[in-house]
Amino acid sequence: MTHVAEPPVTGGGQATELDHVNHWINGSRVAGASGRRGPVYNPATGQVARHVDFASAEEVDGAAAAAKAAFSGWRATSISRRTEIMFRIRNLVDQHREEIAAHLTREHGKVRTDALGEVARGLENIEFATGIPQLLKGGFSEQVSTGVDVYQIRQPLGVVAGITPFNFPAMVPMWMFANAIACGNTFILKPSEKDPSASVYLGELLKEAGLPDGVFNVVHGDKVAVDAVLAHPDIAAVSFVGSTPIARHIYQTGTANGKRVQALGGAKNHMVVLPDADIEMAADAAVSAAYGSAGERCMAISVVVAVGDVADPLVAAIEARLPKIKIGPGNEEGSEMGPLITKEHRDKVASYLESGVSQGATLRADGRQHVLYSESEGFFLGVSLLDNVTPEMECYRNEIFGPVLEVVRTPDYPSALEIVNANEYGNGTAIFTRDGGAARQFQFDVNVGMVGLNVPIPVPVAYYSFGGWKASLFGDLHMYGPEGIQFYTRGKVVTARWPDPGTSSVDLGFPRTR
Ligand code: NAD
């Protein structure tokens, strides 16, 4: 490593050379020229740790010009050479897991082990993309007519963009750019302005791996930058991950402007627990999946649907586990759950506890009682458990995106299924049972894109594709895996005859197979 800025692996929030986070365009850091910038907090201390440049439409245009200029050379680069670069990227990300994770802890707040888990799941996508020679193979049909062959090839789209959320500042960009660039596209990333440093660090690693300048670019910013991406005539496709209202806006505006768009939105993930489930295992799973990463995961379990008489012992088993969860700064040894991303978000999450209780829910654990909630400047909130929640309540109807687990009690499987299927979101869900027939029926019945059978966070491995249904995804193709390859390429079918002067004649009839 020569030029890559290393963040401190342990100390949080100190000033470093990344004090001002610049754009990454055409293989270099580029200082923002718009005069607009935003604060980047260390959520564990509540202090502004650095600032990030916000791009204007002209700066987005500059990135698009760099990406466009790089496209013809990159798409013509042989598949073997592109594969070699993907392997080098894979190795560099692998070697620098700790540094990437340190960026995540400092700006997102997640604990080190969780941050390393994020890097590992992102890396899987780069590993998948190293298989690009296989993934881009088309079909070939010989002798479809006498002397005629037909084959299909998949070609890159051109300049493509990714717009990503705060909760996975490294993994979600890797979901997108690994396949996009392996397919021969050039890429513009607009990461979350709340935790932007990991994306520039990744840009530096990609350059070191030998990726030509302009193939991967990062522009920071807010709605101004996003809307410039959506309107840009040279950007062919947009991948988005974030909240549902913004996903809808991205899909509608992007497609109206003629772009291919996949826009993944918010979630409210239910874990159905049947009366025959192993209560201890279900409680472990519910607690891990609800409070991991402070509940700021789109695949977090936010609602336990307790069926029949499982409810009382299950709620007791969950409650018993809560005092043992260690909450603290992400870089502190032993911390299992860090702070939330901003003070505003933390306060919004806490407000659902108030509204839940006022609408009849039972507050069995109140995160506001945690000492760090009142005594720290950081954006901490302890873990909360709301029991006797019903689908009409505000706390149920909204995606809370924080360390709050809700319990809805239902008498039987059909009513549990009805609750899950009536929810506007359909990202992930899980069922806990020992009955294979019941689990199979659930898999058949449920209107959700990713289903876990005794698995609480069923994020597909990189060689399947990730995506929800209903308000959790706008567009036709899910993200990464085989559908990611489809998204970042378009098919071309060639019908070929090589002249054989001996058989050539004039024929005005419609071409038909012979
Ligand atoms: P967000 O929608 O606020 O922001 C996502 C991106 O959109 C960011 O880059 C942001 O800068 C940009 N953006 C924000 N407001 C915008 C506007 N008005 N116009 C244009 N662009 C705008 O989401 P977030 O708070 O960063 O992330 C949390 C959300 O993401 C949650 O709803 C979570 O469920 C969702 N999420 C979904 C998935 C999934 O796979 N379905 C994965 C991770 C996160």
Short mmCIF file of C-alpha atoms and ligand atoms in Angstrom, two decimals, residues 162-168 171-172 175 190-195 221-227 230 240-247 249-250 263-268 296-299 341 345 399 401 425 427 450 466-468 471-473 479, ligand 1:
data_model
loop_
_atom_site.label_atom_id
_atom_site.label_comp_id
_atom_site.label_asym_id
_atom_site.label_seq_id
_atom_site.Cartn_x
_atom_site.Cartn_y
_atom_site.Cartn_z
CA GLY A 162 -25.31 2.96 -7.44
CA ILE A 163 -26.97 4.95 -4.64
CA THR A 164 -26.54 3.38 -1.23
CA PRO A 165 -27.87 3.66 2.36
CA PHE A 166 -26.08 4.42 5.59
CA ASN A 167 -26.52 1.04 7.20
CA PHE A 168 -24.11 -0.97 5.03
CA MET A 171 -21.34 -4.22 1.68
CA VAL A 172 -24.11 -2.62 -0.37
CA TRP A 175 -23.28 -5.81 -3.99
CA LYS A 190 -23.26 7.92 -4.54
CA PRO A 191 -22.86 6.56 -1.02
CA SER A 192 -24.73 7.70 2.05
CA GLU A 193 -23.51 11.09 3.17
CA LYS A 194 -23.68 9.87 6.77
CA ASP A 195 -20.76 7.41 6.50
CA GLY A 221 -23.93 14.32 -1.67
CA ASP A 222 -27.61 14.55 -1.09
CA LYS A 223 -30.72 14.92 -3.23
CA VAL A 224 -28.94 17.34 -5.58
CA ALA A 225 -26.39 14.68 -6.55
CA VAL A 226 -29.01 11.92 -6.70
CA ASP A 227 -31.32 13.91 -8.92
CA LEU A 230 -31.30 10.33 -12.34
CA PHE A 240 -30.61 1.91 -5.34
CA VAL A 241 -30.89 0.65 -1.78
CA GLY A 242 -32.56 2.75 0.90
CA SER A 243 -35.95 3.67 2.32
CA THR A 244 -39.19 3.01 0.46
CA PRO A 245 -40.25 6.62 -0.28
CA ILE A 246 -36.86 7.37 -1.85
CA ALA A 247 -36.78 4.00 -3.65
CA HIS A 249 -38.87 8.26 -6.29
CA ILE A 250 -35.70 6.74 -7.77
CA ALA A 263 -34.64 0.15 -6.23
CA LEU A 264 -34.69 -1.74 -2.96
CA GLY A 265 -36.72 -0.16 -0.18
CA GLY A 266 -37.53 -0.54 3.49
CA ALA A 267 -38.72 -3.51 5.48
CA LYS A 268 -40.70 -4.80 8.42
CA GLU A 296 -30.40 -0.88 11.64
CA ARG A 297 -30.52 -3.75 9.16
CA CYS A 298 -33.06 -4.12 6.39
CA MET A 299 -33.16 -7.83 7.27
CA ILE A 341 -26.62 6.67 13.27
CA HIS A 345 -32.91 8.92 14.21
CA GLU A 399 -40.37 0.77 9.83
CA PHE A 401 -35.09 0.75 12.07
CA TYR A 425 -43.31 -4.68 3.01
CA ASN A 427 -38.30 -8.06 2.34
CA MET A 450 -36.46 -13.92 1.25
CA PHE A 466 -31.13 -10.46 -2.94
CA GLY A 467 -34.44 -8.65 -2.96
CA GLY A 468 -37.83 -8.31 -1.39
CA ALA A 471 -42.86 -2.02 -1.14
CA SER A 472 -39.41 -3.50 -0.48
CA LEU A 473 -38.40 -3.52 -4.15
CA MET A 479 -29.69 -7.39 -6.64
P1 NAD B 1 -32.43 6.76 2.65
O1 NAD B 1 -33.52 6.38 1.71
O2 NAD B 1 -32.65 7.94 3.52
O3 NAD B 1 -31.09 7.10 1.83
C1 NAD B 1 -30.58 6.19 0.87
C2 NAD B 1 -29.82 7.00 -0.18
O4 NAD B 1 -30.71 7.91 -0.81
C3 NAD B 1 -28.68 7.81 0.40
O5 NAD B 1 -27.58 7.74 -0.48
C4 NAD B 1 -29.26 9.22 0.47
O6 NAD B 1 -28.29 10.21 0.32
C5 NAD B 1 -30.24 9.24 -0.68
N1 NAD B 1 -31.37 10.13 -0.41
C6 NAD B 1 -31.93 10.41 0.80
N2 NAD B 1 -32.96 11.25 0.66
C7 NAD B 1 -33.07 11.51 -0.67
C8 NAD B 1 -33.97 12.31 -1.45
N3 NAD B 1 -34.95 13.01 -0.89
N4 NAD B 1 -33.81 12.32 -2.79
C9 NAD B 1 -32.83 11.62 -3.36
N5 NAD B 1 -31.95 10.85 -2.67
C10 NAD B 1 -32.07 10.79 -1.34
O7 NAD B 1 -32.05 5.47 3.49
P2 NAD B 1 -31.05 5.36 4.71
O8 NAD B 1 -31.67 6.03 5.89
O9 NAD B 1 -29.69 5.73 4.30
O10 NAD B 1 -31.05 3.77 4.94
C11 NAD B 1 -32.00 3.10 5.71
C12 NAD B 1 -33.12 2.57 4.84
O11 NAD B 1 -32.59 1.71 3.84
C13 NAD B 1 -34.10 1.72 5.63
O12 NAD B 1 -35.40 2.02 5.18
C14 NAD B 1 -33.71 0.29 5.25
O13 NAD B 1 -34.74 -0.66 5.35
C15 NAD B 1 -33.31 0.48 3.84
N6 NAD B 1 -32.45 -0.61 3.39
C16 NAD B 1 -32.99 -1.52 2.56
C17 NAD B 1 -32.23 -2.58 2.13
C18 NAD B 1 -32.80 -3.61 1.21
O14 NAD B 1 -32.03 -4.42 0.75
N7 NAD B 1 -34.08 -3.61 0.92
C19 NAD B 1 -30.90 -2.70 2.56
C20 NAD B 1 -30.38 -1.73 3.40
C21 NAD B 1 -31.17 -0.67 3.81
#
